[in-house]
XYZ file of C-alpha atoms in Angstrom:
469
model
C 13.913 21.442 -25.280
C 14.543 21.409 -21.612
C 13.669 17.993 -20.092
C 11.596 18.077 -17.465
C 10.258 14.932 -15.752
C 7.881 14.336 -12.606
C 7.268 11.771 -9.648
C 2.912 12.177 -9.102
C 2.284 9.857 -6.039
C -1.188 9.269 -4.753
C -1.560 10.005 -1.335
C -3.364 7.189 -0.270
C -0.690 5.417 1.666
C 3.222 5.934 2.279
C 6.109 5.839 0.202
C 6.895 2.537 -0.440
C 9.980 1.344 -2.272
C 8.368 1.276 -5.954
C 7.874 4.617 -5.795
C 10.687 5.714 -4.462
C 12.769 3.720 -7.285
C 10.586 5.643 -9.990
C 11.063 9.002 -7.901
C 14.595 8.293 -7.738
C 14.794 7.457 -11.819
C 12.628 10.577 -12.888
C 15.200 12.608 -10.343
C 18.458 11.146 -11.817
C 17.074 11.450 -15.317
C 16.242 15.143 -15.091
C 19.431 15.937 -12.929
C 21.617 14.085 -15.852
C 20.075 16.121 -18.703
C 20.316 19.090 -16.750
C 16.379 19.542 -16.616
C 13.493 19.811 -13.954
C 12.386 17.391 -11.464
C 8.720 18.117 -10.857
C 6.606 16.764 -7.231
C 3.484 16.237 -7.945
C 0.400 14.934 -6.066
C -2.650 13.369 -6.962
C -5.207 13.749 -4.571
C -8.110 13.123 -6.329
C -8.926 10.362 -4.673
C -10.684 12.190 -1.639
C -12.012 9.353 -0.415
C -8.681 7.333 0.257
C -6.363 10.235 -0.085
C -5.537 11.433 3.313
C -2.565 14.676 5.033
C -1.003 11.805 6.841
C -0.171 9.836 3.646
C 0.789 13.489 1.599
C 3.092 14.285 4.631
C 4.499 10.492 4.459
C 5.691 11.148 0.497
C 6.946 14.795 1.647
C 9.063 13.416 4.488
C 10.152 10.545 2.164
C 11.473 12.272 -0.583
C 13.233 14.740 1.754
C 15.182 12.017 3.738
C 15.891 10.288 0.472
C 17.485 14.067 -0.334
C 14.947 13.592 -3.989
C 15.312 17.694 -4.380
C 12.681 18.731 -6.753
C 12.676 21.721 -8.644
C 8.660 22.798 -9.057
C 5.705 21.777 -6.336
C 4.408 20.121 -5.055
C 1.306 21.009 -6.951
C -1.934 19.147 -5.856
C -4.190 18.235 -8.142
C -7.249 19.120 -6.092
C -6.163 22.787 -6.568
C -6.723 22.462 -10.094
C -9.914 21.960 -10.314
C -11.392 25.057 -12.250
C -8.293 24.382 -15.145
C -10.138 20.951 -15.018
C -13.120 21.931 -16.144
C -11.667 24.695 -18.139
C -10.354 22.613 -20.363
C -13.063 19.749 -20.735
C -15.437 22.787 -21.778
C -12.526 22.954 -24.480
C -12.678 19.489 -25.815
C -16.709 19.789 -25.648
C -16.682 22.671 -27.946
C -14.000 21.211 -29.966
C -15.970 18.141 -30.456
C -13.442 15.607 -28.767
C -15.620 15.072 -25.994
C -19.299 14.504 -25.452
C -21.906 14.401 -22.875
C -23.209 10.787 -21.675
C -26.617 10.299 -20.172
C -26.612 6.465 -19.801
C -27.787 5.778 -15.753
C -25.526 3.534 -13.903
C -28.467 0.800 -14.462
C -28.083 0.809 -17.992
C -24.396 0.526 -17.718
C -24.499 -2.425 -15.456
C -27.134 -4.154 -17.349
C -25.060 -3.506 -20.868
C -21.854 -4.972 -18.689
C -23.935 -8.135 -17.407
C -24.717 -8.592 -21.082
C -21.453 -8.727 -22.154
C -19.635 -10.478 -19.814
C -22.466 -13.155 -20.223
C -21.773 -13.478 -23.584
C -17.886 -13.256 -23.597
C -18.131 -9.761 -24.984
C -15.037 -7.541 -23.682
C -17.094 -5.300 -21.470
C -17.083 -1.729 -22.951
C -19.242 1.449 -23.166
C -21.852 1.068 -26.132
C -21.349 4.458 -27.758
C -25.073 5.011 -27.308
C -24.781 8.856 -26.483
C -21.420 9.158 -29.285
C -22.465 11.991 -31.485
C -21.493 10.827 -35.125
C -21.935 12.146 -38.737
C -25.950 11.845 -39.516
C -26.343 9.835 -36.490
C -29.618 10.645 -34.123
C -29.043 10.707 -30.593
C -31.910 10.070 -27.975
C -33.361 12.801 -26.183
C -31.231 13.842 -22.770
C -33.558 12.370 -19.844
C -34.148 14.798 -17.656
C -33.438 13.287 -14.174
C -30.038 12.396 -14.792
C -26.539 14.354 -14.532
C -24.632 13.248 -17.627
C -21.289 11.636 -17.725
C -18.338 13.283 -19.833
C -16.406 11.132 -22.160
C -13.663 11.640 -24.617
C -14.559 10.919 -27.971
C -11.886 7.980 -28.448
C -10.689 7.576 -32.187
C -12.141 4.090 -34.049
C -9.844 3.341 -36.115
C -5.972 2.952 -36.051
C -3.795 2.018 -33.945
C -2.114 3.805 -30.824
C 1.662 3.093 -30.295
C 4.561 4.704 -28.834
C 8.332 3.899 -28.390
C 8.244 2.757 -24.884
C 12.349 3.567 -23.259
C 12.185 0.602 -21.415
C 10.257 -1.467 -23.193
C 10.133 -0.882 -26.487
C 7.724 -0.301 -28.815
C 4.006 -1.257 -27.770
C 1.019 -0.654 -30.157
C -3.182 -0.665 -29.463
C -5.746 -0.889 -31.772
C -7.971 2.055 -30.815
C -10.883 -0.172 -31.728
C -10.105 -1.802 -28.067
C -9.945 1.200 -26.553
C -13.583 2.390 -24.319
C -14.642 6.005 -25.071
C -13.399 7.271 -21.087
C -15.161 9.301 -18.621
C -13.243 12.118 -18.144
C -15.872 13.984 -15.606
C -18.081 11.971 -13.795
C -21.856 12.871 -13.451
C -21.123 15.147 -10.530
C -18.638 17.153 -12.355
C -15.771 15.563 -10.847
C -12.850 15.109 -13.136
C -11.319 11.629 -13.052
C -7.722 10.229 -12.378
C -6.558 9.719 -16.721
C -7.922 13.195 -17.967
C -5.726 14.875 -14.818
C -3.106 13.364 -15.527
C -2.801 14.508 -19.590
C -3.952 18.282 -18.125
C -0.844 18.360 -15.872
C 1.619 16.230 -18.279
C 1.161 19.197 -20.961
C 0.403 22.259 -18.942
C 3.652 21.330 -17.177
C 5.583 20.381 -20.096
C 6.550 17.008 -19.107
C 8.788 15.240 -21.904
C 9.485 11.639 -20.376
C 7.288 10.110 -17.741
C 9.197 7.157 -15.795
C 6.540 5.392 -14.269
C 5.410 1.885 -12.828
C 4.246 -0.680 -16.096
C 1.081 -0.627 -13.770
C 0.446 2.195 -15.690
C 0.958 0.827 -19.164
C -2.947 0.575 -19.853
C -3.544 3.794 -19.245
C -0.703 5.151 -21.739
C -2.599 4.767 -25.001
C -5.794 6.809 -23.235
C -3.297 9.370 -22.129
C -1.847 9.698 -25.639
C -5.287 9.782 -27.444
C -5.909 12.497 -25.462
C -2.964 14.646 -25.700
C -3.246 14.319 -29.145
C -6.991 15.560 -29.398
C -5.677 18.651 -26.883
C -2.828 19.207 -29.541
C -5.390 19.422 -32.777
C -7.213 22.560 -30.407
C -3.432 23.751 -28.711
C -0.021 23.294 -30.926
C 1.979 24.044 -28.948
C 1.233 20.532 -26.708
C 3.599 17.591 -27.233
C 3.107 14.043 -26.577
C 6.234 13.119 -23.955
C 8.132 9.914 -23.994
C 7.039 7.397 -21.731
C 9.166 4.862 -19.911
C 7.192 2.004 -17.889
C 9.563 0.345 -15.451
C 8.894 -3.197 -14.507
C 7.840 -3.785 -10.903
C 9.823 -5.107 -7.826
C 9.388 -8.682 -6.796
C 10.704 -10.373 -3.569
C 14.296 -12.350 -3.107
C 11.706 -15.231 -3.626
C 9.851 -14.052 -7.164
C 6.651 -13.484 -5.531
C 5.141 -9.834 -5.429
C 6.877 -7.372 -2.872
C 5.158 -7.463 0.369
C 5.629 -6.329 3.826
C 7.761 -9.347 4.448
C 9.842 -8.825 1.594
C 10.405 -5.106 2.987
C 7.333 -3.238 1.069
C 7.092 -1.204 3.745
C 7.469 2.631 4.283
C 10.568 4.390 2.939
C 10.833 6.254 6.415
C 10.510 2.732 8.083
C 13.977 1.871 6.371
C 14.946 5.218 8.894
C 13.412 3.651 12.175
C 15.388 0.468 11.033
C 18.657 1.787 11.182
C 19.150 2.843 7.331
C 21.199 4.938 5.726
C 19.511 7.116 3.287
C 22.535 6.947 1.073
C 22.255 3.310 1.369
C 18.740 3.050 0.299
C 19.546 5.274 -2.636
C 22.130 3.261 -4.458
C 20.325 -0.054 -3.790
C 17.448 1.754 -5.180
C 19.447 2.230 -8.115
C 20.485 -1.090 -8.650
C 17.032 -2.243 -8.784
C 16.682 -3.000 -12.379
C 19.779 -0.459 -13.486
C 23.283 -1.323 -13.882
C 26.542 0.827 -15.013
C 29.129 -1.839 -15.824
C 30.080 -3.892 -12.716
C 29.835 -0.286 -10.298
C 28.192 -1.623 -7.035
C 28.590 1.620 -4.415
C 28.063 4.999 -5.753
C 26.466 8.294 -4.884
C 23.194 10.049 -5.581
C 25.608 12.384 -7.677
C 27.714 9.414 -9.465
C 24.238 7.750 -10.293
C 22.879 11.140 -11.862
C 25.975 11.836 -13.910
C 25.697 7.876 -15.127
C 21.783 7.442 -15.602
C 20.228 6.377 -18.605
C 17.103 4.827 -19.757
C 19.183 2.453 -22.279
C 20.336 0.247 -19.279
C 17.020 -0.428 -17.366
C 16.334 -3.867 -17.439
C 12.523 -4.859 -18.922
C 12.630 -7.767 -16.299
C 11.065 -7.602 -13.071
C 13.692 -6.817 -10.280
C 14.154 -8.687 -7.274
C 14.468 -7.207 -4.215
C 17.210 -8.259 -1.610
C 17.417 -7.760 2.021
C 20.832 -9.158 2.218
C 22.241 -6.871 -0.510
C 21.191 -3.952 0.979
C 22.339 -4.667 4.397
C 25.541 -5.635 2.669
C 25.514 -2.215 1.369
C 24.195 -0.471 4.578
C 27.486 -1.467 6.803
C 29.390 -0.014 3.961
C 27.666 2.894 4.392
C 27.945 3.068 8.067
C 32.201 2.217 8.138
C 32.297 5.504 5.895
C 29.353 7.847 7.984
C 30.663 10.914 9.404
C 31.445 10.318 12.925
C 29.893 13.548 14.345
C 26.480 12.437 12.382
C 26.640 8.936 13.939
C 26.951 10.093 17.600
C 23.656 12.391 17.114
C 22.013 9.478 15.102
C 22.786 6.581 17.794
C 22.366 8.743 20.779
C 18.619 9.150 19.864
C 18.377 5.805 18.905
C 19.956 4.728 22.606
C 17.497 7.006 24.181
C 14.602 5.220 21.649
C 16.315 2.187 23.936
C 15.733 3.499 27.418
C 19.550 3.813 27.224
C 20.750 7.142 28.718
C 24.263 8.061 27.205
C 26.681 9.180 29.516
C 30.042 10.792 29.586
C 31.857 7.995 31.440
C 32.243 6.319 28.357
C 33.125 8.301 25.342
C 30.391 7.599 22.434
C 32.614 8.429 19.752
C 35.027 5.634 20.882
C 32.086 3.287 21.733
C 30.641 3.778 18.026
C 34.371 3.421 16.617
C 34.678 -0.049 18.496
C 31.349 -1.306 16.590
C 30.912 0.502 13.532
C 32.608 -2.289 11.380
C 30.534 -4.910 12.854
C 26.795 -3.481 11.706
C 24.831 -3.824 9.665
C 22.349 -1.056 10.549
C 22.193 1.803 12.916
C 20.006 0.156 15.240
C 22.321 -2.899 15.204
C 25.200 -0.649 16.072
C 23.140 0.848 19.299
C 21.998 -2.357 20.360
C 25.584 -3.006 20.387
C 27.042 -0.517 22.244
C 24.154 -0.378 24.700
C 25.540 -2.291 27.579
C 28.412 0.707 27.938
C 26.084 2.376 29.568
C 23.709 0.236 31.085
C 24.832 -3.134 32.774
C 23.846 -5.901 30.534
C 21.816 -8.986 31.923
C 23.911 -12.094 31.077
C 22.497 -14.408 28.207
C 22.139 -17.905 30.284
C 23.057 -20.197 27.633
C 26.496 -18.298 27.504
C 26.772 -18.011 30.974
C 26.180 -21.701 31.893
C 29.069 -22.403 29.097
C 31.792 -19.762 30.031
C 31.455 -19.427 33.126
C 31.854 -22.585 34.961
C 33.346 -23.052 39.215
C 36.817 -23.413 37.577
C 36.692 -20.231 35.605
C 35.056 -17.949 38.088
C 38.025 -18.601 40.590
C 40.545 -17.445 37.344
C 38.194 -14.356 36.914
C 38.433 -13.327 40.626
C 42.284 -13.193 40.782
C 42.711 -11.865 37.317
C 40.307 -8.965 38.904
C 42.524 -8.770 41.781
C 45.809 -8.007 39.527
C 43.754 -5.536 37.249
C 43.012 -3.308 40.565
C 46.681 -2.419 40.225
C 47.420 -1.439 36.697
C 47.761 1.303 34.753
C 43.945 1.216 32.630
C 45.578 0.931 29.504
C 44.594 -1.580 26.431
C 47.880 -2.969 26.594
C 48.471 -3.447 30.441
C 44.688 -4.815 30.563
C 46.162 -7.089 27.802
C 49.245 -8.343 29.451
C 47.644 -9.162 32.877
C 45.216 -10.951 30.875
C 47.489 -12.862 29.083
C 49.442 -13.594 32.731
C 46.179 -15.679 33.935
C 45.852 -17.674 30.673
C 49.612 -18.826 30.482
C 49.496 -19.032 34.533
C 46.623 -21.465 34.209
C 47.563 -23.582 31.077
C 45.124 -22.372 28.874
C 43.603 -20.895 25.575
C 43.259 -16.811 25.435
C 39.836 -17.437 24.667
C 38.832 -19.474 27.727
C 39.485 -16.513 29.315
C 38.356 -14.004 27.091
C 34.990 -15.439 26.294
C 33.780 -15.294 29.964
C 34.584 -11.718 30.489
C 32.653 -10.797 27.429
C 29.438 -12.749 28.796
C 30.404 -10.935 32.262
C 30.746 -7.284 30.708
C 28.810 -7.468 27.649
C 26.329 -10.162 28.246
C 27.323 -12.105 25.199
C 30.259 -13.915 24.280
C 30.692 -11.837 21.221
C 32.523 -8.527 20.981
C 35.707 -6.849 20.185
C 38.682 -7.418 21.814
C 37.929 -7.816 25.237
C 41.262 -5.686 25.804
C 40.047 -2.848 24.288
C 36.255 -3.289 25.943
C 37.592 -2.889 28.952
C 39.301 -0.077 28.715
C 36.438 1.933 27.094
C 34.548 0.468 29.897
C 36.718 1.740 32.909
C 38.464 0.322 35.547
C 35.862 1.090 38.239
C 32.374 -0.243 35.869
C 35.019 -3.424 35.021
C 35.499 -4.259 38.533
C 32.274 -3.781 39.668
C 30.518 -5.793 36.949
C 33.094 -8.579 37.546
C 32.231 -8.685 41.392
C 28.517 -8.549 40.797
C 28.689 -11.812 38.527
C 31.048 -13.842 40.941
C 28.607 -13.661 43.997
């Protein structure tokens, strides 16, 4: 049997990092086995389900590079299978019509809850053996419901989990259409899981409740069709912050294409993705393909994961040091221009982005970086109050007098450099630290040396005599 698996976000908001950890996981899984990966979106939510949030998971999955084989198929473009197959289960018996008014349901609820009943559907409108059922009111659309089995037990060998088991006597006989004919979220989701053949659905444990439903009814569609299986389900725990507490925006539940805008590797985001409750021996950096060939269910942890901002950042700069150079150019030269920063060919970008590359954590750390080689920094004025004081400013101006000479090379800027420390009885970085807060506004950067040539005689000079007056 060919595995095929599926990722069916609803489009009521972006792709946020759960999902793309159970994309990622059905992906990998299906890749490993040599199977289908199958897009699907549930969009029966018109009310909250908008083209801006379907285009979010689209772009999401595409800069993640999450190829899938089949869709996306919307489940709005279903509809007539839908109904096509609830007229099915009516005339097999499996599902019934339900005329009880949305009073009667809230009253029966009220009841309940006021007497510590678990709130539940009455079965007043469940056709049985030799049981009489009312006469259909005439002024109301009925309700369809699935004719949930009594007795027993539902269970199923969770991957992750293990095995979980329900009574069916706590199960609610579900509406699968609603009184205006609408199908609803559960019943979709068994239509598409067997007309498209799913065999393992990795999915959030928010979805654990609705397993046994699912499974009651894919059995009931497998009495009328044979040929429909039950798949295997895996319910991966959720995602909690560095701090235990559910993921929020703080914690970085934001957009997967906001980890883009932040300076992110997509490669990066991948494997730390993957690490997220999954572990191959002690294998921290790997590829999309090395996590494919090693995937399996057996090593998902049943423990919430935690989510760490350090970790990936850690694993972001590794990223970065290994980029293609070409690709980093194009990527920081829109993300200077995102800056107001125009990038000009006085100073090579390719060298600039070489100088930095080691130092960043992210891609918009490593423009923010390289900014002032093309744009004259303004000095920070704690560093410049502490570097450069009367004393040093008259070392500066000669040292810029002797540079006007040389030969702009690293290792003559070096040497004339070194001349005004020994000359003066000092440190190298008495010296060094106030030309970084002159040329780079901070007094952090490479070697000064090597800034400085990158820079250019002319921009050195110039930058040196604007800070002296």
């Amino acid at each position: 049997m060919t595995v095929r698996t599926r990722f069916a976000p609803s489009p009521t908001g972006f792709l946020h990092i759960g999902g793309a950890r159970t994309a990622l996981f059905s992906w990998a899984f299906a890749k490993k086995h040599g199977g289908d990966f199958i897009l699907r979106i549930e969009d029966t939510d018109v009310a909250r389900s908008t083209p801006e949030a379907v285009q979010a998971i689209l772009d999401g999955m595409q800069w993640l590079g999450l190829d899938y084989d089949e869709g996306p198929f919307y489940q709005m473009q279903r509809m007539d299978r839908y109904k096509q197959v609830i007229q099915t289960m009516l005339d097999a018996g499996s599902a019934y019509y339900c005329y009880s008014s949305k009073d009667e349901l809230d009253a029966l609820r009220e009841y309940q809850m006021a007497n510590k009943l678990k709130p539940r559907y009455d079965g007043k409108w469940r056709p049985e053996t030799g049981k009489l059922l009312p006469t259909p009111p005439q002024d109301i659309l009925p309700a369809i419901r699935f004719k949930n089995p009594q007795e027993g037990v539902v269970a199923w060998n969770d991957l992750v989990k293990g095995r979980i088991e329900i009574a069916n006597s706590e199960l609610d006989d579900l509406i699968v259409a609603r009184a205006d004919g609408t199908p609803t979220y559960n019943f979709c989701v068994v239509v598409d899981d067997s007309d498209m053949g799913i065999t393992q659905v990795i999915r959030g444990d928010d979805h654990v409740n609705n397993t046994p439903r699912q499974i009651n009814m894919l059995k009931a569609l497998a009495e009328i069709d044979a040929t429909i299986k039950v798949p295997q389900y895996a319910h991966l725990s959720m995602i909690l912050g560095s701090d235990g507490q559910k993921l929020s925006k703080r914690h970085g539940a934001v957009s997967v294409m906001q980890y883009d805008d932040d300076g992110y590797l997509p490669e990066a985001v991948i494997n730390y993705l993957a690490r997220l409750g999954w572990s191959h021996g002690d294998e921290e950096v790997f590829s999309k393909q090395q996590f494919a060939q090693w995937f399996d269910l057996d090593h998902i942890t049943p423990s919430a994961a935690q989510f760490n901002t350090e970790k990936l950042n850690w694993l972001n700069a590794h990223y970065i040091k290994q980029a293609d150079l070409e690709y980093l150019v194009a990527d920081i030269t829109k993300r200077l221009n995102q800056l107001n920063v125009d990038v000009s060919e006085r100073v090579s970008l390719s060298a600039a982005i070489n100088l930095y590359k080691e130092r960043a954590n992210t891609l918009n750390e490593l423009a923010a970086s390289i900014a002032y080689f093309y744009q004259r920094p303004i000095m920070d004025p704690v560093a410049e109050e502490k570097h450069l004081t009367t004393d040093i400013k008259l070392i500066i101006a000669a040292l810029a007098e002797a540079l006007r000479n040389v030969d702009w090379q690293t290792e003559a800027i070096h040497h004339e450099i070194e001349s005004a420390v020994t000359m003066n009885g000092l440190k190298f970085p008495k010296v060094a630290m106030p030309l970084r807060v002159i040329l780079t506004g901070i007094a952090q950067s490479p070697s000064i040396d090597q800034v400085m040539a990158l820079l250019g005689k002319n921009e050195v000079l110039a930058r040196i005599e604007l800070a002296l007056k």
